[in-house]
Every structure is written in C-alpha cells, then in structure tokens.
mmCIF file of C-alpha atoms in Angstrom:
data_model
loop_
_atom_site.group_PDB
_atom_site.id
_atom_site.type_symbol
_atom_site.label_atom_id
_atom_site.label_comp_id
_atom_site.label_asym_id
_atom_site.label_seq_id
_atom_site.Cartn_x
_atom_site.Cartn_y
_atom_site.Cartn_z
ATOM 1 C CA MET U 13 0.070 -0.109 -0.001
ATOM 2 C CA LYS U 14 1.217 3.507 -0.831
ATOM 3 C CA VAL U 15 0.090 6.337 1.522
ATOM 4 C CA ALA U 16 0.503 10.045 1.029
ATOM 5 C CA PHE U 17 0.083 12.706 3.823
ATOM 6 C CA ILE U 18 -0.885 16.147 2.902
ATOM 7 C CA GLY U 19 0.240 17.943 6.107
ATOM 8 C CA GLY U 20 2.901 16.491 8.519
ATOM 9 C CA GLY U 21 1.516 17.622 11.825
ATOM 10 C CA LYS U 22 1.056 15.580 15.082
ATOM 11 C CA MET U 23 -1.995 13.614 13.924
ATOM 12 C CA ALA U 24 -0.347 12.891 10.556
ATOM 13 C CA GLU U 25 2.671 11.597 12.420
ATOM 14 C CA ALA U 26 0.524 9.450 14.787
ATOM 15 C CA ILE U 27 -0.951 7.784 11.828
ATOM 16 C CA LEU U 28 2.339 7.536 9.978
ATOM 17 C CA HIS U 29 3.854 5.939 12.971
ATOM 18 C CA GLY U 30 1.002 3.526 13.333
ATOM 19 C CA VAL U 31 1.093 2.522 9.554
ATOM 20 C CA LEU U 32 4.814 1.823 9.699
ATOM 21 C CA SER U 33 4.719 0.057 13.056
ATOM 22 C CA GLY U 34 1.786 -2.100 11.992
ATOM 23 C CA LYS U 35 3.713 -2.906 8.830
ATOM 24 C CA VAL U 36 0.636 -1.704 6.679
ATOM 25 C CA ALA U 37 3.078 0.236 4.483
ATOM 26 C CA ALA U 38 6.939 0.313 4.164
ATOM 27 C CA PRO U 39 8.859 3.661 4.540
ATOM 28 C CA GLN U 40 9.623 3.826 0.983
ATOM 29 C CA ASP U 41 5.852 3.735 0.084
ATOM 30 C CA VAL U 42 4.969 6.613 2.494
ATOM 31 C CA SER U 43 5.296 10.272 1.363
ATOM 32 C CA VAL U 44 4.509 13.468 3.164
ATOM 33 C CA GLY U 45 3.742 16.818 1.767
ATOM 34 C CA GLU U 46 4.844 19.473 4.395
ATOM 35 C CA PRO U 47 5.657 23.172 3.847
ATOM 36 C CA VAL U 48 7.974 23.555 6.875
ATOM 37 C CA SER U 49 11.533 22.460 5.943
ATOM 38 C CA GLY U 50 12.361 21.614 9.617
ATOM 39 C CA ARG U 51 9.385 19.382 9.878
ATOM 40 C CA ARG U 52 10.316 17.677 6.748
ATOM 41 C CA GLU U 53 13.655 16.977 7.842
ATOM 42 C CA TYR U 54 12.366 15.518 11.221
ATOM 43 C CA LEU U 55 9.993 13.138 9.370
ATOM 44 C CA ILE U 56 12.596 11.992 7.090
ATOM 45 C CA ASN U 57 15.175 11.385 9.776
ATOM 46 C CA GLU U 58 12.576 9.885 12.258
ATOM 47 C CA PHE U 59 10.773 7.517 9.928
ATOM 48 C CA ASP U 60 12.826 7.338 6.747
ATOM 49 C CA VAL U 61 9.890 8.261 4.752
ATOM 50 C CA LEU U 62 9.786 10.618 1.582
ATOM 51 C CA ALA U 63 8.963 14.274 2.229
ATOM 52 C CA ASP U 64 8.442 17.142 -0.056
ATOM 53 C CA ALA U 65 6.891 20.701 -0.163
ATOM 54 C CA ASP U 66 5.203 19.812 -3.475
ATOM 55 C CA ASN U 67 1.725 18.297 -2.631
ATOM 56 C CA LEU U 68 1.110 17.127 -6.199
ATOM 57 C CA LYS U 69 4.363 15.258 -6.361
ATOM 58 C CA THR U 70 3.492 13.730 -2.827
ATOM 59 C CA ALA U 71 0.143 12.462 -3.791
ATOM 60 C CA LYS U 72 1.050 11.050 -7.157
ATOM 61 C CA ASP U 73 0.580 7.136 -7.201
ATOM 62 C CA ALA U 74 -0.641 6.856 -3.602
ATOM 63 C CA ASP U 75 -3.352 4.536 -2.858
ATOM 64 C CA LEU U 76 -4.660 6.652 -0.026
ATOM 65 C CA VAL U 77 -3.973 10.388 0.054
ATOM 66 C CA VAL U 78 -4.483 11.555 3.690
ATOM 67 C CA PHE U 79 -5.421 15.186 4.239
ATOM 68 C CA ALA U 80 -4.138 16.194 7.624
ATOM 69 C CA VAL U 81 -4.177 20.062 7.387
ATOM 70 C CA LYS U 82 -5.813 22.736 9.503
ATOM 71 C CA PRO U 83 -9.472 23.545 8.485
ATOM 72 C CA GLN U 84 -8.554 26.947 7.208
ATOM 73 C CA ASP U 85 -5.849 25.462 4.939
ATOM 74 C CA LEU U 86 -8.128 22.815 3.503
ATOM 75 C CA GLY U 87 -9.484 25.094 0.623
ATOM 76 C CA SER U 88 -6.106 26.021 -0.853
ATOM 77 C CA VAL U 89 -4.774 22.404 -0.591
ATOM 78 C CA MET U 90 -7.689 21.066 -2.392
ATOM 79 C CA GLY U 91 -7.229 23.640 -5.061
ATOM 80 C CA GLN U 92 -3.808 22.446 -5.587
ATOM 81 C CA LEU U 93 -4.919 18.904 -6.106
ATOM 82 C CA LYS U 94 -8.329 19.321 -7.923
ATOM 83 C CA GLY U 95 -8.489 17.124 -11.012
ATOM 84 C CA HIS U 96 -5.237 15.355 -10.174
ATOM 85 C CA LEU U 97 -6.356 12.453 -8.160
ATOM 86 C CA GLY U 98 -6.786 9.188 -10.263
ATOM 87 C CA PRO U 99 -9.725 6.912 -10.223
ATOM 88 C CA GLN U 100 -7.845 4.381 -8.090
ATOM 89 C CA GLN U 101 -6.975 6.820 -5.469
ATOM 90 C CA ALA U 102 -9.009 7.619 -2.397
ATOM 91 C CA ALA U 103 -8.876 10.966 -0.431
ATOM 92 C CA LEU U 104 -8.937 10.258 3.217
ATOM 93 C CA SER U 105 -9.736 13.439 5.479
ATOM 94 C CA ILE U 106 -9.075 14.031 9.081
ATOM 95 C CA VAL U 107 -10.043 17.721 8.990
ATOM 96 C CA ALA U 108 -12.478 18.591 11.556
ATOM 97 C CA GLY U 109 -15.987 19.674 10.137
ATOM 98 C CA ALA U 110 -15.111 18.902 6.436
ATOM 99 C CA LYS U 111 -17.949 17.089 4.963
ATOM 100 C CA MET U 112 -17.625 14.416 2.140
ATOM 101 C CA GLU U 113 -19.565 16.698 -0.277
ATOM 102 C CA THR U 114 -17.000 19.534 0.371
ATOM 103 C CA LEU U 115 -14.105 17.152 -0.216
ATOM 104 C CA ALA U 116 -15.662 15.641 -3.367
ATOM 105 C CA THR U 117 -16.443 19.016 -4.684
ATOM 106 C CA GLY U 118 -13.181 20.685 -3.809
ATOM 107 C CA LEU U 119 -11.066 17.847 -5.147
ATOM 108 C CA GLY U 120 -13.217 17.048 -8.094
ATOM 109 C CA HIS U 121 -13.066 13.370 -6.967
ATOM 110 C CA GLN U 122 -15.798 11.084 -5.796
ATOM 111 C CA SER U 123 -13.717 8.477 -3.737
ATOM 112 C CA VAL U 124 -13.513 10.328 -0.387
ATOM 113 C CA ILE U 125 -13.254 9.083 3.180
ATOM 114 C CA ARG U 126 -13.927 11.176 6.218
ATOM 115 C CA VAL U 127 -12.194 10.109 9.435
ATOM 116 C CA MET U 128 -12.220 11.613 12.955
ATOM 117 C CA PRO U 129 -9.424 10.254 15.300
ATOM 118 C CA ASN U 130 -8.083 11.556 18.485
ATOM 119 C CA THR U 131 -4.791 12.394 20.114
ATOM 120 C CA PRO U 132 -4.379 9.133 21.927
ATOM 121 C CA ALA U 133 -3.726 7.806 18.478
ATOM 122 C CA GLN U 134 -0.240 8.968 19.218
ATOM 123 C CA ILE U 135 0.346 5.949 21.531
ATOM 124 C CA GLY U 136 -1.864 3.546 19.624
ATOM 125 C CA GLU U 137 -4.810 4.034 21.971
ATOM 126 C CA GLY U 138 -6.925 6.212 19.776
ATOM 127 C CA MET U 139 -10.802 6.154 18.968
ATOM 128 C CA THR U 140 -11.629 6.734 15.318
ATOM 129 C CA LEU U 141 -14.977 7.096 13.810
ATOM 130 C CA TRP U 142 -15.174 7.025 9.976
ATOM 131 C CA THR U 143 -17.449 6.974 7.057
ATOM 132 C CA CYS U 144 -16.981 7.030 3.120
ATOM 133 C CA SER U 145 -18.683 7.824 -0.039
ATOM 134 C CA ASP U 146 -20.235 5.211 -2.433
ATOM 135 C CA GLY U 147 -17.352 6.003 -4.726
ATOM 136 C CA VAL U 148 -14.910 4.097 -2.327
ATOM 137 C CA ASP U 149 -14.531 0.443 -3.461
ATOM 138 C CA ASP U 150 -14.033 -2.423 -1.077
ATOM 139 C CA SER U 151 -10.332 -2.607 -1.383
ATOM 140 C CA ARG U 152 -9.955 1.035 -0.360
ATOM 141 C CA ARG U 153 -12.353 0.464 2.570
ATOM 142 C CA GLU U 154 -10.193 -2.386 3.785
ATOM 143 C CA MET U 155 -7.092 -0.286 3.427
ATOM 144 C CA THR U 156 -8.678 2.464 5.475
ATOM 145 C CA LYS U 157 -9.773 -0.121 8.171
ATOM 146 C CA SER U 158 -6.132 -1.516 8.240
ATOM 147 C CA VAL U 159 -4.527 2.010 8.601
ATOM 148 C CA LEU U 160 -6.984 3.135 11.274
ATOM 149 C CA GLY U 161 -6.605 -0.136 13.277
ATOM 150 C CA THR U 162 -2.744 0.588 13.789
ATOM 151 C CA ILE U 163 -3.781 3.641 16.001
ATOM 152 C CA GLY U 164 -6.383 2.082 18.222
ATOM 153 C CA GLN U 165 -10.083 1.297 17.910
ATOM 154 C CA GLU U 166 -12.089 2.280 14.899
ATOM 155 C CA ILE U 167 -15.860 2.224 14.049
ATOM 156 C CA TYR U 168 -17.356 2.533 10.576
ATOM 157 C CA VAL U 169 -20.646 4.443 10.200
ATOM 158 C CA SER U 170 -22.769 4.564 7.149
ATOM 159 C CA ASP U 171 -24.520 7.895 8.241
ATOM 160 C CA GLU U 172 -22.144 10.965 8.066
ATOM 161 C CA LYS U 173 -24.309 12.738 10.708
ATOM 162 C CA TYR U 174 -22.357 10.820 13.527
ATOM 163 C CA MET U 175 -19.019 12.413 12.443
ATOM 164 C CA ASP U 176 -19.892 15.790 13.989
ATOM 165 C CA MET U 177 -21.052 13.971 17.113
ATOM 166 C CA ALA U 178 -17.860 12.033 17.275
ATOM 167 C CA THR U 179 -15.891 15.305 16.860
ATOM 168 C CA ALA U 180 -17.555 16.545 20.045
ATOM 169 C CA LEU U 181 -17.243 13.395 22.068
ATOM 170 C CA SER U 182 -14.178 11.461 21.214
ATOM 171 C CA ALA U 183 -11.926 13.912 19.149
ATOM 172 C CA SER U 184 -12.479 16.732 21.729
ATOM 173 C CA GLY U 185 -12.845 14.444 24.497
ATOM 174 C CA PRO U 186 -9.118 14.016 25.605
ATOM 175 C CA ALA U 187 -9.036 17.755 26.346
ATOM 176 C CA TYR U 188 -12.027 17.183 28.766
ATOM 177 C CA VAL U 189 -10.368 14.320 30.522
ATOM 178 C CA PHE U 190 -6.967 16.218 30.704
ATOM 179 C CA LEU U 191 -8.786 19.157 32.277
ATOM 180 C CA PHE U 192 -10.291 16.837 34.902
ATOM 181 C CA ILE U 193 -6.940 15.108 35.598
ATOM 182 C CA GLU U 194 -5.345 18.631 35.993
ATOM 183 C CA ALA U 195 -8.014 19.703 38.404
ATOM 184 C CA LEU U 196 -7.676 16.330 40.325
ATOM 185 C CA ILE U 197 -4.046 16.931 40.716
ATOM 186 C CA ASP U 198 -4.480 20.592 41.781
ATOM 187 C CA ALA U 199 -7.048 19.476 44.429
ATOM 188 C CA GLY U 200 -4.680 17.083 45.840
ATOM 189 C CA VAL U 201 -2.029 19.765 46.166
ATOM 190 C CA TYR U 202 -4.818 22.016 47.753
ATOM 191 C CA VAL U 203 -5.440 19.652 50.547
ATOM 192 C CA GLY U 204 -1.718 19.345 51.383
ATOM 193 C CA MET U 205 -0.347 16.632 48.989
ATOM 194 C CA PRO U 206 3.062 16.843 47.202
ATOM 195 C CA ARG U 207 2.314 17.561 43.589
ATOM 196 C CA ASN U 208 4.266 14.357 42.372
ATOM 197 C CA MET U 209 2.318 12.318 44.639
ATOM 198 C CA ALA U 210 -1.094 13.859 43.784
ATOM 199 C CA ARG U 211 -0.160 13.298 40.052
ATOM 200 C CA THR U 212 0.530 9.655 40.517
ATOM 201 C CA LEU U 213 -2.593 9.135 42.473
ATOM 202 C CA ALA U 214 -4.814 10.998 39.973
ATOM 203 C CA LEU U 215 -3.479 9.372 36.854
ATOM 204 C CA GLN U 216 -3.796 5.733 38.291
ATOM 205 C CA THR U 217 -7.093 6.530 39.598
ATOM 206 C CA VAL U 218 -8.523 7.664 36.241
ATOM 207 C CA PHE U 219 -6.616 4.925 34.396
ATOM 208 C CA GLY U 220 -7.899 2.273 36.677
ATOM 209 C CA SER U 221 -11.412 3.574 36.815
ATOM 210 C CA THR U 222 -11.618 3.616 32.958
ATOM 211 C CA LYS U 223 -10.155 0.016 32.809
ATOM 212 C CA LEU U 224 -12.701 -1.128 35.583
ATOM 213 C CA VAL U 225 -15.489 0.183 33.336
ATOM 214 C CA MET U 226 -14.266 -1.459 30.201
ATOM 215 C CA ASP U 227 -13.271 -4.829 31.766
ATOM 216 C CA THR U 228 -16.438 -5.402 33.871
ATOM 217 C CA GLY U 229 -18.929 -3.885 31.280
ATOM 218 C CA MET U 230 -20.886 -2.492 34.174
ATOM 219 C CA HIS U 231 -22.691 1.004 33.957
ATOM 220 C CA PRO U 232 -20.717 3.674 35.295
ATOM 221 C CA ALA U 233 -23.413 4.695 37.579
ATOM 222 C CA GLU U 234 -23.322 1.121 39.147
ATOM 223 C CA LEU U 235 -19.604 1.313 39.800
ATOM 224 C CA LYS U 236 -20.049 4.937 41.146
ATOM 225 C CA ASP U 237 -22.619 3.663 43.696
ATOM 226 C CA MET U 238 -20.240 0.929 44.766
ATOM 227 C CA VAL U 239 -17.825 3.649 46.019
ATOM 228 C CA VAL U 240 -20.340 5.823 47.799
ATOM 229 C CA SER U 241 -21.049 5.036 51.520
ATOM 230 C CA PRO U 242 -24.069 6.766 53.156
ATOM 231 C CA GLY U 243 -22.929 9.844 54.829
ATOM 232 C CA GLY U 244 -19.391 9.211 53.738
ATOM 233 C CA THR U 245 -16.653 11.459 52.093
ATOM 234 C CA THR U 246 -17.586 10.324 48.540
ATOM 235 C CA ALA U 247 -21.176 11.245 48.991
ATOM 236 C CA GLU U 248 -20.083 14.577 50.216
ATOM 237 C CA ALA U 249 -17.909 15.220 47.280
ATOM 238 C CA LEU U 250 -20.438 14.177 44.787
ATOM 239 C CA LYS U 251 -23.008 16.470 46.188
ATOM 240 C CA VAL U 252 -20.631 19.307 45.583
ATOM 241 C CA LEU U 253 -20.199 18.253 42.008
ATOM 242 C CA GLU U 254 -23.944 17.996 41.454
ATOM 243 C CA ASP U 255 -24.601 21.257 43.065
ATOM 244 C CA ARG U 256 -22.051 22.967 40.997
ATOM 245 C CA GLY U 257 -23.598 21.541 37.852
ATOM 246 C CA VAL U 258 -20.630 19.528 36.669
ATOM 247 C CA PRO U 259 -22.588 16.711 34.932
ATOM 248 C CA ALA U 260 -24.822 19.353 33.192
ATOM 249 C CA ALA U 261 -21.756 21.320 32.240
ATOM 250 C CA ILE U 262 -20.177 18.327 30.490
ATOM 251 C CA VAL U 263 -23.242 17.764 28.387
ATOM 252 C CA SER U 264 -23.325 21.435 27.490
ATOM 253 C CA ALA U 265 -19.709 21.397 26.586
ATOM 254 C CA VAL U 266 -20.126 18.472 24.284
ATOM 255 C CA ASP U 267 -23.323 19.961 22.711
ATOM 256 C CA ALA U 268 -21.283 23.301 22.167
ATOM 257 C CA ALA U 269 -18.536 21.216 20.441
ATOM 258 C CA TYR U 270 -21.021 19.464 18.290
ATOM 259 C CA ARG U 271 -22.602 22.648 17.181
ATOM 260 C CA LYS U 272 -19.176 24.218 16.378
ATOM 261 C CA SER U 273 -18.416 21.175 14.281
ATOM 262 C CA VAL U 274 -21.585 21.444 12.434
ATOM 263 C CA GLN U 275 -20.934 25.164 11.777
ATOM 264 C CA LEU U 276 -17.529 24.491 10.457
ATOM 265 C CA GLY U 277 -18.935 22.061 7.917
ATOM 266 C CA GLN U 278 -21.241 24.752 6.722
ATOM 267 C CA GLY U 279 -18.309 26.981 6.000
#
C-alpha cells in the first residue's frame, strides 16, 4: 500500500507511525507533503519516509491520500490537487468539520473518506470514527480499516451525521479528560499533598477507573454507587459536583463542540 500525507503535523505523524509500526506500509511507500522544511527533515530522519513541499508530487501514485491540514488551509490544498487524483486513489480527510460533499467538490473526486481520530492515536490508543462515499471501493475500505486499526479502535458508520457527534465526544474528549486530571491533581495539592504524589494518585485513579468500566462492562453509575457510602466522604464530594452543575456542564460542553463542528462544515 502507498500512503501520502498532505500535512505533516502531530495527527499525521501518529497515523504515519501506526502505519509503519503495523507494517501496513513500508517507509519507501509513504510520502508527506509538508511546507515547513524543519518538519520535513524531522519526518525523514525519524521515519525514513519521503517528504516534499510539493503536494502534487507527494500525492502521485498513492493509494490513500490523507489530508491532515488545518480547516482554514483545506481550501487552498484542495485547489492544488483538484483534478489530479486518479480513479484508483482515495482521499482520506481527518480535517474537523469537512464534509464528504465539500471534499468531493473541492477535489473534483468522488472517492472520499471522512475520518475523525483523537490524540491518543499517538500511542496507539486512539478512538476513530469514519465513513466514506459510495465511490470508495471495497479494497480502499479495507485499506482504511487497516490503517486506522494501527492507531487504536475504529468504528465505521454509514451515516455521516455521526461524524460531528464524534468530533464533539471522542475527538475533543481527551481535552475534557485532561482538564479533569489537571483539576484532580491541583485538588490534591490544595489539601496538602506533594504534587508528584497527587499526580501519581490522580493518573492511576483515572486509568484504573476507566479500565474497570471496560473490563467489567458495568454501567458507570453502578460502579459509582459501589464507591459511595451513606453519609461518607464520597457522597459529600459528589453532592458538591452535582450542586455545581458538573454533569450538566459536561453535556453542555459536548453539545457546544458538536454545534461548532456542524458550523465549520457549513463554511
């Protein structure tokens, strides 16, 4: 398989690393179009792949052309490649809010794949939702599944409406979790704990709690109730979180991110 990346940022690097580690593609079959010379040199030295400032040269002959640019740069990049992708090539986009219709029109190409990964893909623990147009054949779908499987879990959906929802929940989700972890560490320091100790306790608590939900298959509410003793410390803490509207704030935050993703897709 030959894979081309248009944009060589962190998410592109995560997928690139997964593709090479998973032996889905060999270094000589991976190319990156990246305008920053220092970044090109890094990718060449780190992964032994091809890198060039010319996106047309980069995309030529690739089976999958991965668009990993900022939303504001997508229009100009599509303009460079419009009409230059062949019938056997598929355009795969990880650009937030970019609909398949936008990609197909901007590229003059009907074989498009919309993908929404998240940053834990950098360590092979990502969560990716993806969909594709009718113009993507079975072989390109299998290629996409293979590529995304190297960076974590992947779920295919036939309805594109779920992509904006995934953007709000799983793609933006790590930031919500990091904010919670940061606050938990700061809380430990506030009550008198050394920061290193608070960090270790907070990280293992979040990791262990997540694994407990996944391994047992139990509803989070059930597991929460198992921690709460009548009149105890946990009940006191949860009352404060409820009174401060934390659960409702999380719902509102995800909803706001969802609406923003929809807005980005509307241009």
